[in-house]
Amino acid sequence: MKTFTGSNILSVDQFDREAIHTVFEVADRMEPYAHRKKRTRVLDGAILGNLFFEPSTRTRVSFGTAFNLLGGEVRETAGMNTSALSKGESLYDTARVLSSYSDVIAMRHPQSGSVAEFARGSRVPVINGGDGSNEHPTQALLDLYTIQKELQHQGRDIDGMHIAMVGDLRFGRTVHSLSKLLCLYKNIRFTLISPADLAMPDKVLAELDKVGHRVTITDQLEGHLDKSDILYLTRIQEERFPSQEEANKYRGKFRLNQSIYTQNCQSNTVIMHPLPRDSRAEANELDDDLNQHPNLAIFRQADNGVLIRMALFTLVLGVNNVIHHYDCPVQWLTSKSDQQGL
Ligand code: NCD
């Protein structure tokens, strides 16, 4: 990636190690703003078009929050039914119009490739918030940022680590993007645990193979976690199945709770999940009894999403080096600054 300014962020394929380093360095600098130690008005007057044509809580709200924390305004549309796309409007037309109302657009859509198609009609940079089962680049960046921080805390590195990915590896876009991003690192071991029907796509496996990462594929959770530094769980992506009955065949197949963790994992294995976790009884893929476990990184992961998205906005809009010129004090009572490091 040569420059961020004015660029779309559509795929992790755009990134090299240098670009990742830049994003992470800016994300680190966003902490005081996210923790309300100070404010910046660097994006005062700028407008984010936050277009979510598929369900989302974290990604949508964290894009909006990130933009607000930089002083910008957010215009939002959520759901397909309330959009003119449901009247047959093309992505190109929607993009031409909405991009004239915004300075940057974040978008999620159920079809693979849709965000790239939208970007072709847009006159402002477009950031992919998830396109079908294809990619979720900002999630992969925040996942990688979290992995780096968690391992650093243990005095270790991403190069040479062992990651186990569990669940719906076929339709889960987060594991596709994260695996591809990990191809930029050295000597990573993958244990891919899924039902055979929901295995990691060959295209992604081929990329792992090309860079020499070692991959073990299995449909068993127990007995395969003892070497992993990172355990990355995912939800069965029920919305991508032809019917709920079909999805139900797989929900609840892999579950992690305190006792399974203790029996199968190293004592320092970091537990990650992009969220939402399916907590309904028949699935309960990541049990509440791990909520207080120090190695459960899922909420730190979600918090890091704001830092990464703030970093991307400042880079794409070309203000990453002037943020501090627009600093101002926080006037209200805030407990956020006490949460740092939690
Ligand atoms: C993920 C997604 O939408 O792909 N969620 C998220 O963005 N944090 C994972 C999921 O929905 O299971």
Tab-separated table of C-alpha atoms in Angstrom, residues 98-332:
chain	number	residue	atom	x	y	z
A	98	LEU	CA	-24.580	9.201	-1.199
A	99	SER	CA	-20.945	10.005	-1.854
A	100	SER	CA	-21.911	13.568	-2.632
A	101	TYR	CA	-23.476	13.788	0.842
A	102	SER	CA	-20.396	12.410	2.666
A	103	ASP	CA	-16.614	12.761	2.954
A	104	VAL	CA	-16.061	9.049	3.525
A	105	ILE	CA	-18.312	5.994	3.525
A	106	ALA	CA	-18.277	2.828	5.635
A	107	MET	CA	-20.422	0.089	4.208
A	108	ARG	CA	-21.628	-3.451	4.915
A	109	HIS	CA	-23.661	-5.489	2.443
A	110	PRO	CA	-24.686	-9.174	2.200
A	111	GLN	CA	-23.158	-9.778	-1.263
A	112	SER	CA	-19.492	-10.652	-1.814
A	113	GLY	CA	-17.873	-7.966	-3.958
A	114	SER	CA	-20.703	-5.451	-3.378
A	115	VAL	CA	-18.587	-2.919	-1.488
A	116	ALA	CA	-15.990	-2.869	-4.278
A	117	GLU	CA	-18.801	-2.389	-6.812
A	118	PHE	CA	-20.192	0.461	-4.719
A	119	ALA	CA	-16.735	2.032	-4.496
A	120	ARG	CA	-16.591	2.260	-8.305
A	121	GLY	CA	-19.513	4.697	-8.191
A	122	SER	CA	-18.305	6.611	-5.159
A	123	ARG	CA	-16.546	9.952	-5.282
A	124	VAL	CA	-15.207	9.569	-1.736
A	125	PRO	CA	-13.180	6.778	-0.075
A	126	VAL	CA	-15.141	3.661	0.858
A	127	ILE	CA	-14.271	1.361	3.765
A	128	ASN	CA	-15.514	-2.226	3.675
A	129	GLY	CA	-17.413	-3.140	6.855
A	130	GLY	CA	-18.032	-6.684	5.584
A	131	ASP	CA	-19.193	-7.897	2.153
A	132	GLY	CA	-21.045	-11.201	2.427
A	133	SER	CA	-18.762	-14.098	3.272
A	134	ASN	CA	-15.876	-12.461	1.403
A	135	GLU	CA	-13.910	-10.038	3.582
A	136	HIS	CA	-13.953	-7.897	6.696
A	137	PRO	CA	-10.665	-5.982	6.521
A	138	THR	CA	-11.170	-3.630	9.474
A	139	GLN	CA	-12.058	-6.578	11.709
A	140	ALA	CA	-8.897	-8.390	10.565
A	141	LEU	CA	-6.804	-5.325	11.409
A	142	LEU	CA	-8.337	-5.015	14.873
A	143	ASP	CA	-7.917	-8.765	15.409
A	144	LEU	CA	-4.268	-8.583	14.426
A	145	TYR	CA	-3.754	-5.498	16.605
A	146	THR	CA	-5.317	-7.393	19.516
A	147	ILE	CA	-3.161	-10.472	18.874
A	148	GLN	CA	-0.044	-8.302	18.807
A	149	LYS	CA	-0.952	-6.558	22.077
A	150	GLU	CA	-1.934	-9.764	23.875
A	151	LEU	CA	1.217	-11.600	22.790
A	152	GLN	CA	3.422	-8.591	23.549
A	153	HIS	CA	1.983	-8.664	27.055
A	154	GLN	CA	3.394	-12.198	27.324
A	155	GLY	CA	6.701	-11.098	25.784
A	156	ARG	CA	6.014	-12.864	22.475
A	157	ASP	CA	5.597	-12.062	18.805
A	158	ILE	CA	3.136	-12.757	15.947
A	159	ASP	CA	5.890	-14.406	13.865
A	160	GLY	CA	6.068	-18.050	14.909
A	161	MET	CA	2.758	-18.129	16.771
A	162	HIS	CA	0.167	-20.902	16.698
A	163	ILE	CA	-3.479	-19.953	16.090
A	164	ALA	CA	-6.522	-22.237	16.259
A	165	MET	CA	-9.590	-21.043	14.351
A	166	VAL	CA	-12.850	-22.701	15.280
A	167	GLY	CA	-16.389	-22.754	13.885
A	168	ASP	CA	-17.793	-21.613	10.557
A	169	LEU	CA	-14.608	-21.131	8.552
A	170	ARG	CA	-16.485	-21.354	5.255
A	171	PHE	CA	-18.855	-18.407	5.579
A	172	GLY	CA	-16.997	-16.479	8.297
A	173	ARG	CA	-15.442	-13.476	6.584
A	174	THR	CA	-13.404	-12.500	9.643
A	175	VAL	CA	-11.300	-15.668	9.493
A	176	HIS	CA	-10.794	-15.247	5.740
A	177	SER	CA	-9.425	-11.745	6.140
A	178	LEU	CA	-7.371	-12.545	9.245
A	179	SER	CA	-5.776	-15.624	7.625
A	180	LYS	CA	-4.797	-13.604	4.563
A	181	LEU	CA	-3.322	-10.858	6.728
A	182	LEU	CA	-1.303	-13.446	8.655
A	183	CYS	CA	0.340	-14.426	5.346
A	184	LEU	CA	2.456	-11.298	5.828
A	185	TYR	CA	4.038	-12.884	8.925
A	186	LYS	CA	6.526	-15.710	9.273
A	187	ASN	CA	6.176	-19.337	10.244
A	188	ILE	CA	2.646	-19.373	11.640
A	189	ARG	CA	0.928	-22.617	12.611
A	190	PHE	CA	-2.798	-22.872	11.963
A	191	THR	CA	-5.166	-25.447	13.429
A	192	LEU	CA	-8.457	-25.115	11.556
A	193	ILE	CA	-11.348	-26.734	13.401
A	194	SER	CA	-14.727	-26.901	11.678
A	195	PRO	CA	-17.321	-29.388	10.447
A	196	ALA	CA	-16.062	-30.704	7.071
A	197	ASP	CA	-18.889	-28.834	5.273
A	198	LEU	CA	-17.796	-25.538	6.820
A	199	ALA	CA	-14.071	-25.819	6.137
A	200	MET	CA	-11.819	-22.896	5.225
A	201	PRO	CA	-12.146	-22.155	1.457
A	202	ASP	CA	-9.412	-23.638	-0.756
A	203	LYS	CA	-8.502	-20.162	-1.988
A	204	VAL	CA	-7.470	-19.108	1.514
A	205	LEU	CA	-5.710	-22.428	2.177
A	206	ALA	CA	-3.701	-21.958	-1.025
A	207	GLU	CA	-2.473	-18.575	0.221
A	208	LEU	CA	-1.381	-20.067	3.553
A	209	ASP	CA	0.396	-22.848	1.716
A	210	LYS	CA	2.141	-20.426	-0.644
A	211	VAL	CA	3.859	-18.617	2.209
A	212	GLY	CA	4.778	-21.869	3.973
A	213	HIS	CA	2.478	-21.676	7.008
A	214	ARG	CA	1.776	-25.107	8.509
A	215	VAL	CA	-1.920	-26.007	8.584
A	216	THR	CA	-3.734	-28.801	10.429
A	217	ILE	CA	-7.380	-29.394	9.519
A	218	THR	CA	-9.728	-31.281	11.834
A	219	ASP	CA	-13.374	-31.514	12.890
A	220	GLN	CA	-12.519	-32.106	16.560
A	221	LEU	CA	-12.023	-29.384	19.137
A	222	GLU	CA	-10.776	-31.448	22.039
A	223	GLY	CA	-7.245	-32.728	21.712
A	224	HIS	CA	-6.283	-30.024	19.196
A	225	LEU	CA	-5.899	-26.931	21.328
A	226	ASP	CA	-2.940	-27.744	23.530
A	227	LYS	CA	-0.344	-25.843	21.472
A	228	SER	CA	-2.332	-22.766	20.472
A	229	ASP	CA	-1.313	-19.289	21.578
A	230	ILE	CA	-4.516	-17.800	20.159
A	231	LEU	CA	-7.891	-19.518	20.107
A	232	TYR	CA	-10.166	-17.664	17.665
A	233	LEU	CA	-13.794	-18.777	17.896
A	234	THR	CA	-16.483	-17.903	15.355
A	235	ARG	CA	-20.269	-18.108	15.109
A	236	ILE	CA	-22.091	-20.370	12.667
A	237	GLN	CA	-23.125	-17.731	10.097
A	238	GLU	CA	-26.756	-18.846	10.058
A	239	GLU	CA	-27.833	-16.000	7.762
A	240	ARG	CA	-25.720	-17.494	4.939
A	241	PHE	CA	-27.414	-20.933	5.049
A	242	PRO	CA	-30.330	-21.889	2.795
A	243	SER	CA	-32.508	-22.509	5.879
A	244	GLN	CA	-32.370	-22.201	9.653
A	245	GLU	CA	-32.674	-26.017	9.920
A	246	GLU	CA	-29.524	-26.369	7.854
A	247	ALA	CA	-27.631	-23.935	10.126
A	248	ASN	CA	-28.966	-25.636	13.263
A	249	LYS	CA	-27.153	-28.839	12.274
A	250	TYR	CA	-23.894	-27.093	13.145
A	251	ARG	CA	-24.813	-24.699	15.961
A	252	GLY	CA	-23.462	-25.909	19.294
A	253	LYS	CA	-21.035	-28.395	17.746
A	254	PHE	CA	-18.051	-26.582	19.222
A	255	ARG	CA	-18.345	-25.061	22.667
A	256	LEU	CA	-15.791	-23.520	24.936
A	257	ASN	CA	-16.290	-23.181	28.657
A	258	GLN	CA	-14.066	-22.959	31.693
A	259	SER	CA	-13.579	-26.710	32.097
A	260	ILE	CA	-12.957	-27.429	28.380
A	261	TYR	CA	-10.486	-24.522	28.336
A	262	THR	CA	-8.649	-25.741	31.426
A	263	GLN	CA	-8.460	-29.320	30.185
A	264	ASN	CA	-7.387	-28.523	26.618
A	265	CYS	CA	-5.473	-25.247	26.448
A	266	GLN	CA	-2.148	-23.889	27.677
A	267	SER	CA	-2.610	-21.616	30.672
A	268	ASN	CA	-1.740	-18.548	28.552
A	269	THR	CA	-3.920	-19.258	25.481
A	270	VAL	CA	-5.717	-16.043	24.509
A	271	ILE	CA	-9.429	-16.447	23.705
A	272	MET	CA	-10.772	-14.287	20.889
A	273	HIS	CA	-14.121	-13.996	19.078
A	274	PRO	CA	-15.189	-11.249	16.653
A	275	LEU	CA	-18.622	-11.231	18.373
A	276	PRO	CA	-21.554	-11.573	18.446
A	277	ARG	CA	-21.232	-14.930	20.245
A	278	ASP	CA	-24.322	-17.085	19.898
A	279	SER	CA	-25.300	-17.435	23.563
A	280	ARG	CA	-28.623	-19.202	22.988
A	281	ALA	CA	-28.724	-22.511	24.887
A	282	GLU	CA	-28.599	-24.720	21.787
A	283	ALA	CA	-25.375	-23.025	20.611
A	284	ASN	CA	-23.689	-21.386	23.622
A	285	GLU	CA	-20.385	-21.418	21.765
A	286	LEU	CA	-18.447	-19.389	24.357
A	287	ASP	CA	-19.785	-19.795	27.851
A	288	ASP	CA	-20.325	-16.916	30.290
A	289	ASP	CA	-18.333	-18.819	32.899
A	290	LEU	CA	-15.188	-17.533	31.147
A	291	ASN	CA	-16.292	-13.882	31.394
A	292	GLN	CA	-13.883	-13.014	34.198
A	293	HIS	CA	-10.987	-15.052	32.814
A	294	PRO	CA	-7.935	-12.817	32.259
A	295	ASN	CA	-7.183	-14.540	28.929
A	296	LEU	CA	-10.614	-13.730	27.513
A	297	ALA	CA	-9.736	-10.912	25.109
A	298	ILE	CA	-13.119	-10.504	23.382
A	299	PHE	CA	-14.021	-7.178	24.967
A	300	ARG	CA	-10.505	-5.767	24.596
A	301	GLN	CA	-10.816	-6.850	20.943
A	302	ALA	CA	-14.085	-4.891	20.543
A	303	ASP	CA	-12.540	-1.829	22.241
A	304	ASN	CA	-9.588	-1.995	19.858
A	305	GLY	CA	-12.067	-1.717	16.975
A	306	VAL	CA	-12.619	1.949	17.804
A	307	LEU	CA	-8.858	2.687	17.806
A	308	ILE	CA	-8.287	0.923	14.484
A	309	ARG	CA	-11.257	2.630	12.816
A	310	MET	CA	-10.159	6.045	14.132
A	311	ALA	CA	-6.700	5.360	12.701
A	312	LEU	CA	-8.111	4.386	9.300
A	313	PHE	CA	-10.301	7.502	9.093
A	314	THR	CA	-7.402	9.820	9.885
A	315	LEU	CA	-5.165	8.055	7.357
A	316	VAL	CA	-7.721	7.916	4.548
A	317	LEU	CA	-8.670	11.567	5.098
A	318	GLY	CA	-5.022	12.651	5.366
A	319	VAL	CA	-5.086	14.147	8.877
A	320	ASN	CA	-3.094	11.536	10.810
A	321	ASN	CA	-0.199	13.917	11.449
A	322	VAL	CA	-2.188	16.954	12.552
A	323	ILE	CA	-4.690	15.450	14.994
A	324	HIS	CA	-3.036	16.986	18.059
A	325	HIS	CA	-3.312	20.502	16.583
A	326	TYR	CA	-7.049	20.269	17.183
A	327	ASP	CA	-6.948	19.001	20.768
A	328	CYS	CA	-9.285	20.382	23.403
A	329	PRO	CA	-10.041	19.428	27.004
A	330	VAL	CA	-12.791	17.092	28.164
A	331	GLN	CA	-15.348	19.075	30.184
A	332	TRP	CA	-17.535	16.340	31.589
